Amino acid sequence: MKALVYHGPEQKAWEEMPDPGIIQATDAIVQVDTTTICGTDLHILKGDVPAVTDGRILGHEGVGTVMEVGSAVNGIQAGDRVIISCVSSCGSCSYCQQQLPSHCLADEGVSGVGWILGHLIDGTQAEYVRVPFADTSLHKVPDNVDNEAAQMLSDILPTGFEIGIRNGRVKPGDVVAVVGAGPVGLSAIMTAKLYGPSRVITIDLDANRRKQALGFGATDEVDNSQDDWKEQVLAMTDGLGVDTAIEAVGIPATFDMCTELVRPGGTVANVGVHGSPVELQIQDLWIKDIAITTGLVSASTTPMLLKLVAQGQLTPGKFVTHRFKLDEMMDAYDIFGRAAETEAMKVAISRPS
Ligand code: NAD
Ligand code: ZN
């Protein structure tokens, strides 16, 4: 088969690899119908994720057709069209039982982290992929949900919802600020309405991204290259600050912004992946009764989100801005890697039908 293979920082190739086969009785082999690229894949290619080694097939999102299942797989069978979760989880260890499958303890040869696809084992940017723990890591897709919409449930939509909105304790009537309007920030904006906030403020430096956010459910926009960004947000919240500030960039400056915007009693929900420390202004924050939450997506809400997509309540297909065939993978990386120029949000890379 052909696959997108990582060969060290800045090195990748669409090349011939052996077809995957069943290793464990709980595995499934899936033919990839549609896959995509994540900002995390770009981090890997910069060399920021040293656990990814030379020869690894990248990708942790996608929809495919099950070709074969191991003898212990009960709920999934050959022919099923499935969402491949970015988190592979056994469903039975103590963390899985506490609804924290992202910390699944099962020994896949690489225990200790639920995100293993395209990280510690070969991933979805390929013609075929081996998915461990198929019963708990694949989700059957209803006929009326297309592949492009479905694959947003592998990672980004559950990430924005679980780590942004749910950890951020959003309640009816709340004012929510989302700093960063990339796919993850927009996923938080799209799913915020499930908890009925009165205002959702998108904050980003990029005018195109803010414009997109208004189409995903944001009610207000703030350009934080303006000196008065904080005053603008305070003016929208009776001078008090927001109930929930969601950090969806992953740099110290935007984390600090969230701690400045949150009102007493509110929540800062950090979603961004950080590579350097932040200086917590605890001398100002100790008195504010705030909560700061962090998290790695569990994707345990994928089945719930899928019901809403099937009913037309959420329309994540609109993340897709560019379409490619699988053998155009290198072009897809080029377009996605220059998102500020190309205005790419999510790319859909599909098997020729
Ligand atoms: P992205 O890079 O596509 O989008 C980031 C957005 O932030 C862009 O729109 C950019 O214009 C904006 N931005 C950059 N600097 C800014 C600044 N100083 N002020 C305001 N806006 C700024 O990223 P994404 O794919 O949407 O992911 C967002 C973050 O979430 C990343 O850090 C990613 O690694 C992380 N992530 C976390 C999890 C998790 O489980 N916690 C899962 C997936 C992704
Ligand atoms: Zn991802």
CSV table of C-alpha atoms and ligand atoms in Angstrom, one decimal:
chain,number,residue,atom,x,y,z
A,1,MET,CA,0.0,0.0,0.0
A,2,LYS,CA,1.0,3.7,-0.2
A,3,ALA,CA,1.3,5.8,2.9
A,4,LEU,CA,2.6,9.1,4.2
A,5,VAL,CA,5.8,8.2,6.1
A,6,TYR,CA,7.7,10.4,8.6
A,7,HIS,CA,11.5,10.3,8.1
A,8,GLY,CA,12.7,12.8,10.8
A,9,PRO,CA,12.2,16.6,11.1
A,10,GLU,CA,11.0,18.2,7.8
A,11,GLN,CA,11.3,14.8,6.0
A,12,LYS,CA,8.2,12.9,4.7
A,13,ALA,CA,7.3,10.9,1.7
A,14,TRP,CA,4.2,9.3,0.1
A,15,GLU,CA,5.7,5.8,-0.5
A,16,GLU,CA,5.2,2.1,-0.6
A,17,MET,CA,4.7,0.4,2.8
A,18,PRO,CA,3.7,-3.2,3.7
A,19,ASP,CA,-0.1,-3.7,4.1
A,20,PRO,CA,-1.0,-3.9,7.8
A,21,GLY,CA,-2.3,-7.2,9.3
A,22,ILE,CA,-4.1,-8.2,12.4
A,23,ILE,CA,-1.7,-8.5,15.4
A,24,GLN,CA,-4.0,-8.7,18.4
A,25,ALA,CA,-7.4,-10.4,18.5
A,26,THR,CA,-8.9,-7.0,19.3
A,27,ASP,CA,-7.6,-5.3,16.1
A,28,ALA,CA,-9.4,-4.3,12.9
A,29,ILE,CA,-7.9,-3.5,9.5
A,30,VAL,CA,-9.6,-0.5,8.0
A,31,GLN,CA,-9.4,0.7,4.4
A,32,VAL,CA,-9.1,4.5,4.6
A,33,ASP,CA,-11.9,6.2,2.6
A,34,THR,CA,-11.2,9.8,3.8
A,35,THR,CA,-8.4,11.2,6.0
A,36,THR,CA,-7.1,14.6,6.9
A,37,ILE,CA,-4.1,16.5,8.4
A,38,CYS,CA,-4.0,18.0,11.8
A,39,GLY,CA,-1.9,20.8,13.2
A,40,THR,CA,-0.3,18.1,15.4
A,41,ASP,CA,1.0,16.4,12.3
A,42,LEU,CA,2.8,19.7,11.4
A,43,HIS,CA,4.2,19.8,15.0
A,44,ILE,CA,5.5,16.3,14.4
A,45,LEU,CA,7.1,17.3,11.1
A,46,LYS,CA,8.9,20.2,12.9
A,47,GLY,CA,10.4,17.6,15.2
A,48,ASP,CA,8.4,18.8,18.2
A,49,VAL,CA,7.1,15.3,19.1
A,50,PRO,CA,10.3,13.2,19.5
A,51,ALA,CA,8.3,10.0,20.4
A,52,VAL,CA,7.5,9.8,16.7
A,53,THR,CA,10.3,7.9,15.0
A,54,ASP,CA,11.6,7.5,11.5
A,55,GLY,CA,9.4,5.2,9.4
A,56,ARG,CA,6.2,6.1,11.2
A,57,ILE,CA,3.0,6.5,9.1
A,58,LEU,CA,1.3,9.7,10.3
A,59,GLY,CA,-2.4,10.5,10.8
A,60,HIS,CA,-4.9,10.1,13.6
A,61,GLU,CA,-8.2,11.1,12.0
A,62,GLY,CA,-10.3,9.4,9.3
A,63,VAL,CA,-13.2,7.4,8.1
A,64,GLY,CA,-12.9,4.0,6.5
A,65,THR,CA,-14.4,0.7,5.6
A,66,VAL,CA,-13.6,-2.3,7.8
A,67,MET,CA,-11.8,-5.1,5.9
A,68,GLU,CA,-11.1,-7.6,8.6
A,69,VAL,CA,-11.5,-8.0,12.4
A,70,GLY,CA,-9.6,-10.0,15.0
A,71,SER,CA,-11.3,-13.0,16.7
A,72,ALA,CA,-12.2,-10.9,19.9
A,73,VAL,CA,-13.9,-8.1,18.1
A,74,ASN,CA,-17.7,-8.3,18.6
A,75,GLY,CA,-19.3,-5.0,17.8
A,76,ILE,CA,-17.7,-4.2,14.4
A,77,GLN,CA,-17.6,-6.3,11.3
A,78,ALA,CA,-16.1,-6.3,7.8
A,79,GLY,CA,-18.0,-3.9,5.6
A,80,ASP,CA,-18.9,-1.4,8.3
A,81,ARG,CA,-18.2,2.3,7.6
A,82,VAL,CA,-16.5,3.7,10.7
A,83,ILE,CA,-15.0,6.8,12.3
A,84,ILE,CA,-11.4,6.0,13.5
A,85,SER,CA,-11.0,7.7,16.9
A,86,CYS,CA,-7.8,9.6,17.5
A,87,VAL,CA,-7.7,7.8,20.9
A,88,SER,CA,-7.4,4.1,21.0
A,89,SER,CA,-8.7,2.7,24.3
A,90,CYS,CA,-9.3,-0.7,25.7
A,91,GLY,CA,-12.5,0.2,27.5
A,92,SER,CA,-11.7,-1.8,30.6
A,93,CYS,CA,-8.7,-0.4,32.4
A,94,SER,CA,-9.2,1.9,35.4
A,95,TYR,CA,-8.8,5.1,33.4
A,96,CYS,CA,-11.2,3.9,30.7
A,97,GLN,CA,-13.7,3.1,33.4
A,98,GLN,CA,-13.4,6.6,34.8
A,99,GLN,CA,-14.2,8.1,31.3
A,100,LEU,CA,-10.5,9.0,30.8
A,101,PRO,CA,-9.7,6.8,27.8
A,102,SER,CA,-7.0,9.3,26.8
A,103,HIS,CA,-5.0,7.8,29.6
A,104,CYS,CA,-5.8,4.2,28.7
A,105,LEU,CA,-3.3,1.9,30.5
A,106,ALA,CA,-3.6,-1.0,28.1
A,107,ASP,CA,-0.4,-2.4,26.8
A,108,GLU,CA,-0.4,-1.9,23.1
A,109,GLY,CA,3.4,-2.4,23.3
A,110,VAL,CA,3.3,1.4,23.9
A,111,SER,CA,1.2,1.8,27.1
A,112,GLY,CA,0.4,5.0,28.9
A,113,VAL,CA,-1.2,7.2,26.3
A,114,GLY,CA,-4.5,6.8,24.4
A,115,TRP,CA,-3.3,8.9,21.4
A,116,ILE,CA,-1.1,6.3,19.7
A,117,LEU,CA,-2.2,6.3,16.0
A,118,GLY,CA,0.2,8.2,13.9
A,119,HIS,CA,2.3,8.8,17.0
A,120,LEU,CA,3.5,5.5,18.6
A,121,ILE,CA,2.0,3.1,16.0
A,122,ASP,CA,1.2,3.6,12.3
A,123,GLY,CA,-1.7,6.0,11.5
A,124,THR,CA,-4.4,6.8,9.1
A,125,GLN,CA,-2.7,8.7,6.2
A,126,ALA,CA,-2.4,5.5,4.3
A,127,GLU,CA,-4.5,3.2,2.1
A,128,TYR,CA,-5.0,0.8,5.1
A,129,VAL,CA,-4.6,1.1,8.9
A,130,ARG,CA,-4.5,-1.4,11.8
A,131,VAL,CA,-6.8,-0.1,14.6
A,132,PRO,CA,-6.2,-1.6,18.0
A,133,PHE,CA,-9.2,-2.2,20.4
A,134,ALA,CA,-11.6,-1.9,17.5
A,135,ASP,CA,-14.8,-2.3,19.6
A,136,THR,CA,-14.0,0.8,21.6
A,137,SER,CA,-12.0,2.8,19.1
A,138,LEU,CA,-14.2,2.7,16.0
A,139,HIS,CA,-17.7,4.2,15.6
A,140,LYS,CA,-20.2,3.0,13.0
A,141,VAL,CA,-21.4,5.9,10.8
A,142,PRO,CA,-25.1,6.3,10.0
A,143,ASP,CA,-25.9,6.3,6.3
A,144,ASN,CA,-27.0,9.9,6.2
A,145,VAL,CA,-23.6,11.2,7.6
A,146,ASP,CA,-21.0,11.7,4.9
A,147,ASN,CA,-17.3,10.9,5.3
A,148,GLU,CA,-16.1,14.6,5.4
A,149,ALA,CA,-18.5,15.5,8.3
A,150,ALA,CA,-17.8,12.2,10.1
A,151,GLN,CA,-14.1,12.5,10.2
A,152,MET,CA,-14.3,15.7,12.1
A,153,LEU,CA,-15.5,13.5,15.0
A,154,SER,CA,-12.1,11.6,15.1
A,155,ASP,CA,-10.4,14.5,16.9
A,156,ILE,CA,-11.3,18.2,16.5
A,157,LEU,CA,-15.0,18.3,17.4
A,158,PRO,CA,-14.6,16.2,20.6
A,159,THR,CA,-11.5,18.2,21.5
A,160,GLY,CA,-13.2,21.5,21.3
A,161,PHE,CA,-16.3,20.2,23.1
A,162,GLU,CA,-14.6,18.1,25.8
A,163,ILE,CA,-11.6,20.2,26.7
A,164,GLY,CA,-13.0,23.6,25.9
A,165,ILE,CA,-16.8,23.6,26.5
A,166,ARG,CA,-17.3,20.8,29.0
A,167,ASN,CA,-14.1,21.3,31.0
A,168,GLY,CA,-15.0,25.1,30.8
A,169,ARG,CA,-18.3,24.4,32.6
A,170,VAL,CA,-20.3,26.5,30.1
A,171,LYS,CA,-23.8,27.1,31.3
A,172,PRO,CA,-27.0,28.7,29.8
A,173,GLY,CA,-26.6,32.4,29.6
A,174,ASP,CA,-22.8,32.4,30.0
A,175,VAL,CA,-20.4,34.6,28.0
A,176,VAL,CA,-17.6,32.5,26.5
A,177,ALA,CA,-14.4,33.8,24.9
A,178,VAL,CA,-12.4,31.5,22.6
A,179,VAL,CA,-8.9,32.6,21.9
A,180,GLY,CA,-7.7,31.0,18.7
A,181,ALA,CA,-10.0,30.3,15.8
A,182,GLY,CA,-8.3,27.3,14.2
A,183,PRO,CA,-10.1,24.0,13.7
A,184,VAL,CA,-10.0,23.3,17.5
A,185,GLY,CA,-11.2,26.8,18.6
A,186,LEU,CA,-14.0,26.6,15.9
A,187,SER,CA,-15.0,23.2,17.2
A,188,ALA,CA,-15.4,24.8,20.7
A,189,ILE,CA,-17.4,27.6,19.1
A,190,MET,CA,-19.6,25.1,17.1
A,191,THR,CA,-20.4,23.0,20.2
A,192,ALA,CA,-20.8,25.9,22.6
A,193,LYS,CA,-24.5,26.1,21.7
A,194,LEU,CA,-25.1,22.7,23.2
A,195,TYR,CA,-25.0,24.5,26.6
A,196,GLY,CA,-26.7,27.7,25.6
A,197,PRO,CA,-24.3,30.6,26.2
A,198,SER,CA,-25.6,34.1,25.6
A,199,ARG,CA,-22.4,35.3,23.8
A,200,VAL,CA,-19.5,33.5,22.2
A,201,ILE,CA,-16.6,35.9,21.5
A,202,THR,CA,-13.9,34.8,18.9
A,203,ILE,CA,-10.5,36.3,19.5
A,204,ASP,CA,-7.8,35.8,16.8
A,205,LEU,CA,-5.1,37.8,15.0
A,206,ASP,CA,-6.3,36.5,11.6
A,207,ALA,CA,-9.3,38.4,10.1
A,208,ASN,CA,-10.2,35.4,7.9
A,209,ARG,CA,-10.3,33.0,10.9
A,210,ARG,CA,-12.5,35.4,12.9
A,211,LYS,CA,-14.8,35.7,9.9
A,212,GLN,CA,-15.0,31.9,9.7
A,213,ALA,CA,-15.8,31.8,13.4
A,214,LEU,CA,-18.8,34.1,13.0
A,215,GLY,CA,-20.1,31.4,10.5
A,216,PHE,CA,-19.6,28.7,13.1
A,217,GLY,CA,-21.6,30.4,15.8
A,218,ALA,CA,-19.5,33.1,17.3
A,219,THR,CA,-21.6,36.2,18.2
A,220,ASP,CA,-18.8,38.7,18.5
A,221,GLU,CA,-15.2,39.1,17.3
A,222,VAL,CA,-12.1,40.8,18.8
A,223,ASP,CA,-8.8,41.4,17.0
A,224,ASN,CA,-6.2,41.0,19.7
A,225,SER,CA,-3.6,42.9,17.7
A,226,GLN,CA,-5.5,46.0,18.8
A,227,ASP,CA,-4.3,47.4,22.1
A,228,ASP,CA,-7.8,47.6,23.6
A,229,TRP,CA,-8.7,43.9,23.1
A,230,LYS,CA,-9.3,43.5,26.8
A,231,GLU,CA,-11.5,46.6,27.1
A,232,GLN,CA,-13.5,45.4,24.1
A,233,VAL,CA,-14.2,42.1,25.8
A,234,LEU,CA,-15.0,43.7,29.2
A,235,ALA,CA,-17.4,46.0,27.4
A,236,MET,CA,-19.3,42.9,26.2
A,237,THR,CA,-19.6,41.5,29.8
A,238,ASP,CA,-20.7,44.5,31.9
A,239,GLY,CA,-17.1,45.1,32.8
A,240,LEU,CA,-16.9,41.8,34.7
A,241,GLY,CA,-15.1,39.4,32.3
A,242,VAL,CA,-16.2,36.2,30.7
A,243,ASP,CA,-17.6,33.2,32.5
A,244,THR,CA,-15.3,30.8,30.4
A,245,ALA,CA,-12.1,31.7,28.6
A,246,ILE,CA,-10.9,28.9,26.2
A,247,GLU,CA,-7.3,28.8,25.2
A,248,ALA,CA,-7.0,27.2,21.7
A,249,VAL,CA,-3.6,28.3,20.5
A,250,GLY,CA,-0.9,26.8,22.8
A,251,ILE,CA,1.4,29.7,23.6
A,252,PRO,CA,2.0,31.6,26.8
A,253,ALA,CA,0.6,34.9,25.5
A,254,THR,CA,-2.8,33.5,24.8
A,255,PHE,CA,-3.0,31.6,28.1
A,256,ASP,CA,-2.2,34.9,29.9
A,257,MET,CA,-5.0,36.5,27.9
A,258,CYS,CA,-7.5,33.9,29.2
A,259,THR,CA,-6.5,34.5,32.8
A,260,GLU,CA,-7.0,38.3,32.3
A,261,LEU,CA,-10.4,37.8,30.7
A,262,VAL,CA,-12.0,35.5,33.2
A,263,ARG,CA,-14.4,36.9,35.7
A,264,PRO,CA,-14.4,35.9,39.4
A,265,GLY,CA,-15.9,32.4,39.7
A,266,GLY,CA,-15.2,31.6,36.1
A,267,THR,CA,-13.1,29.0,34.3
A,268,VAL,CA,-10.0,29.1,32.1
A,269,ALA,CA,-10.1,25.9,29.9
A,270,ASN,CA,-6.8,25.3,28.4
A,271,VAL,CA,-6.9,23.3,25.1
A,272,GLY,CA,-3.7,24.3,23.4
A,273,VAL,CA,-0.7,22.0,23.5
A,274,HIS,CA,2.1,24.0,25.1
A,275,GLY,CA,5.8,23.7,24.5
A,276,SER,CA,7.0,26.2,27.0
A,277,PRO,CA,6.1,27.3,30.6
A,278,VAL,CA,3.8,30.1,31.5
A,279,GLU,CA,4.1,32.5,34.4
A,280,LEU,CA,0.9,32.2,36.4
A,281,GLN,CA,-0.2,35.5,37.9
A,282,ILE,CA,-1.2,33.8,41.1
A,283,GLN,CA,-0.9,37.1,43.1
A,284,ASP,CA,-3.9,38.4,41.1
A,285,LEU,CA,-5.7,35.2,40.6
A,286,TRP,CA,-5.8,33.7,44.1
A,287,ILE,CA,-8.7,35.9,45.1
A,288,LYS,CA,-10.8,35.4,42.0
A,289,ASP,CA,-12.3,31.9,42.7
A,290,ILE,CA,-11.4,30.7,39.2
A,291,ALA,CA,-10.7,27.2,38.0
A,292,ILE,CA,-8.1,26.4,35.4
A,293,THR,CA,-8.6,23.1,33.6
A,294,THR,CA,-6.4,21.1,31.2
A,295,GLY,CA,-6.9,18.0,29.2
A,296,LEU,CA,-6.1,15.6,26.5
A,297,VAL,CA,-9.1,14.7,24.3
A,298,SER,CA,-10.7,11.4,25.2
A,299,ALA,CA,-13.1,11.4,22.3
A,300,SER,CA,-15.6,9.7,24.6
A,301,THR,CA,-18.3,12.2,23.3
A,302,THR,CA,-17.9,11.1,19.7
A,303,PRO,CA,-21.1,8.9,19.8
A,304,MET,CA,-23.1,11.8,21.3
A,305,LEU,CA,-21.8,14.3,18.8
A,306,LEU,CA,-22.4,11.8,15.9
A,307,LYS,CA,-26.1,11.7,16.9
A,308,LEU,CA,-26.3,15.5,16.6
A,309,VAL,CA,-24.6,15.4,13.2
A,310,ALA,CA,-27.0,12.7,12.0
A,311,GLN,CA,-29.9,15.0,13.0
A,312,GLY,CA,-28.4,18.0,11.3
A,313,GLN,CA,-27.9,19.9,14.6
A,314,LEU,CA,-24.2,20.1,14.0
A,315,THR,CA,-22.7,20.5,10.5
A,316,PRO,CA,-18.9,19.8,10.8
A,317,GLY,CA,-18.7,19.1,7.0
A,318,LYS,CA,-18.2,22.9,6.7
A,319,PHE,CA,-14.7,22.6,8.1
A,320,VAL,CA,-13.5,21.2,4.8
A,321,THR,CA,-12.0,23.9,2.5
A,322,HIS,CA,-9.8,21.8,0.2
A,323,ARG,CA,-10.2,18.3,-1.3
A,324,PHE,CA,-7.6,15.9,-2.5
A,325,LYS,CA,-7.1,12.2,-3.6
A,326,LEU,CA,-5.0,10.0,-1.4
A,327,ASP,CA,-2.1,10.1,-3.9
A,328,GLU,CA,-2.2,13.9,-3.7
A,329,MET,CA,-1.2,13.7,-0.1
A,330,MET,CA,2.0,15.8,-0.5
A,331,ASP,CA,0.0,18.6,-2.2
A,332,ALA,CA,-2.5,18.4,0.7
A,333,TYR,CA,0.3,18.9,3.2
A,334,ASP,CA,1.6,21.9,1.2
A,335,ILE,CA,-1.8,23.6,1.2
A,336,PHE,CA,-2.6,22.8,4.8
A,337,GLY,CA,0.9,23.9,5.9
A,338,ARG,CA,0.4,27.3,4.4
A,339,ALA,CA,-3.1,27.9,5.9
A,340,ALA,CA,-2.7,31.6,6.6
A,341,GLU,CA,-2.1,32.1,2.8
A,342,THR,CA,-4.4,29.4,1.4
A,343,GLU,CA,-7.2,29.9,4.0
A,344,ALA,CA,-7.2,26.2,4.5
A,345,MET,CA,-9.2,25.0,7.5
A,346,LYS,CA,-9.4,21.2,7.1
A,347,VAL,CA,-8.5,19.2,4.0
A,348,ALA,CA,-10.4,16.1,3.0
A,349,ILE,CA,-8.1,13.5,1.4
A,350,SER,CA,-10.1,10.6,-0.1
A,351,ARG,CA,-9.7,7.3,-1.8
A,352,PRO,CA,-10.7,7.5,-5.5
A,353,SER,CA,-14.2,5.9,-5.7
B,1,NAD,P1,-4.2,26.1,14.5
B,1,NAD,O1,-2.7,26.4,14.5
B,1,NAD,O2,-4.8,25.7,13.2
B,1,NAD,O3,-5.0,27.4,14.9
B,1,NAD,C1,-4.5,28.3,15.9
B,1,NAD,C2,-5.2,29.7,15.7
B,1,NAD,O4,-4.7,30.6,16.7
B,1,NAD,C3,-5.0,30.3,14.3
B,1,NAD,O5,-6.3,30.7,13.8
B,1,NAD,C4,-4.1,31.5,14.6
B,1,NAD,O6,-4.4,32.6,13.8
B,1,NAD,C5,-4.4,31.8,16.1
B,1,NAD,N1,-3.4,32.5,16.8
B,1,NAD,C6,-2.0,32.3,16.7
B,1,NAD,N2,-1.4,33.1,17.6
B,1,NAD,C7,-2.3,33.9,18.2
B,1,NAD,C8,-2.3,34.9,19.1
B,1,NAD,N3,-1.1,35.4,19.6
B,1,NAD,N4,-3.5,35.5,19.5
B,1,NAD,C9,-4.7,35.1,19.0
B,1,NAD,N5,-4.8,34.1,18.1
B,1,NAD,C10,-3.6,33.5,17.7
B,1,NAD,O7,-4.5,25.1,15.7
B,1,NAD,P2,-5.7,24.1,15.9
B,1,NAD,O8,-5.5,22.8,15.1
B,1,NAD,O9,-7.0,24.8,15.9
B,1,NAD,O10,-5.3,23.6,17.4
B,1,NAD,C11,-5.3,24.6,18.5
B,1,NAD,C12,-4.5,24.1,19.7
B,1,NAD,O11,-5.1,22.9,20.2
B,1,NAD,C13,-3.1,23.6,19.3
B,1,NAD,O12,-2.2,24.0,20.3
B,1,NAD,C14,-3.2,22.1,19.2
B,1,NAD,O13,-2.0,21.4,19.4
B,1,NAD,C15,-4.2,21.9,20.4
B,1,NAD,N6,-4.8,20.6,20.5
B,1,NAD,C16,-5.1,20.1,21.7
B,1,NAD,C17,-5.7,18.9,21.9
B,1,NAD,C18,-6.0,18.4,23.3
B,1,NAD,O14,-6.3,17.2,23.4
B,1,NAD,N7,-5.8,19.2,24.3
B,1,NAD,C19,-6.1,18.1,20.8
B,1,NAD,C20,-5.9,18.7,19.5
B,1,NAD,C21,-5.3,19.9,19.4
B,2,ZN,ZN,-5.4,16.0,15.7
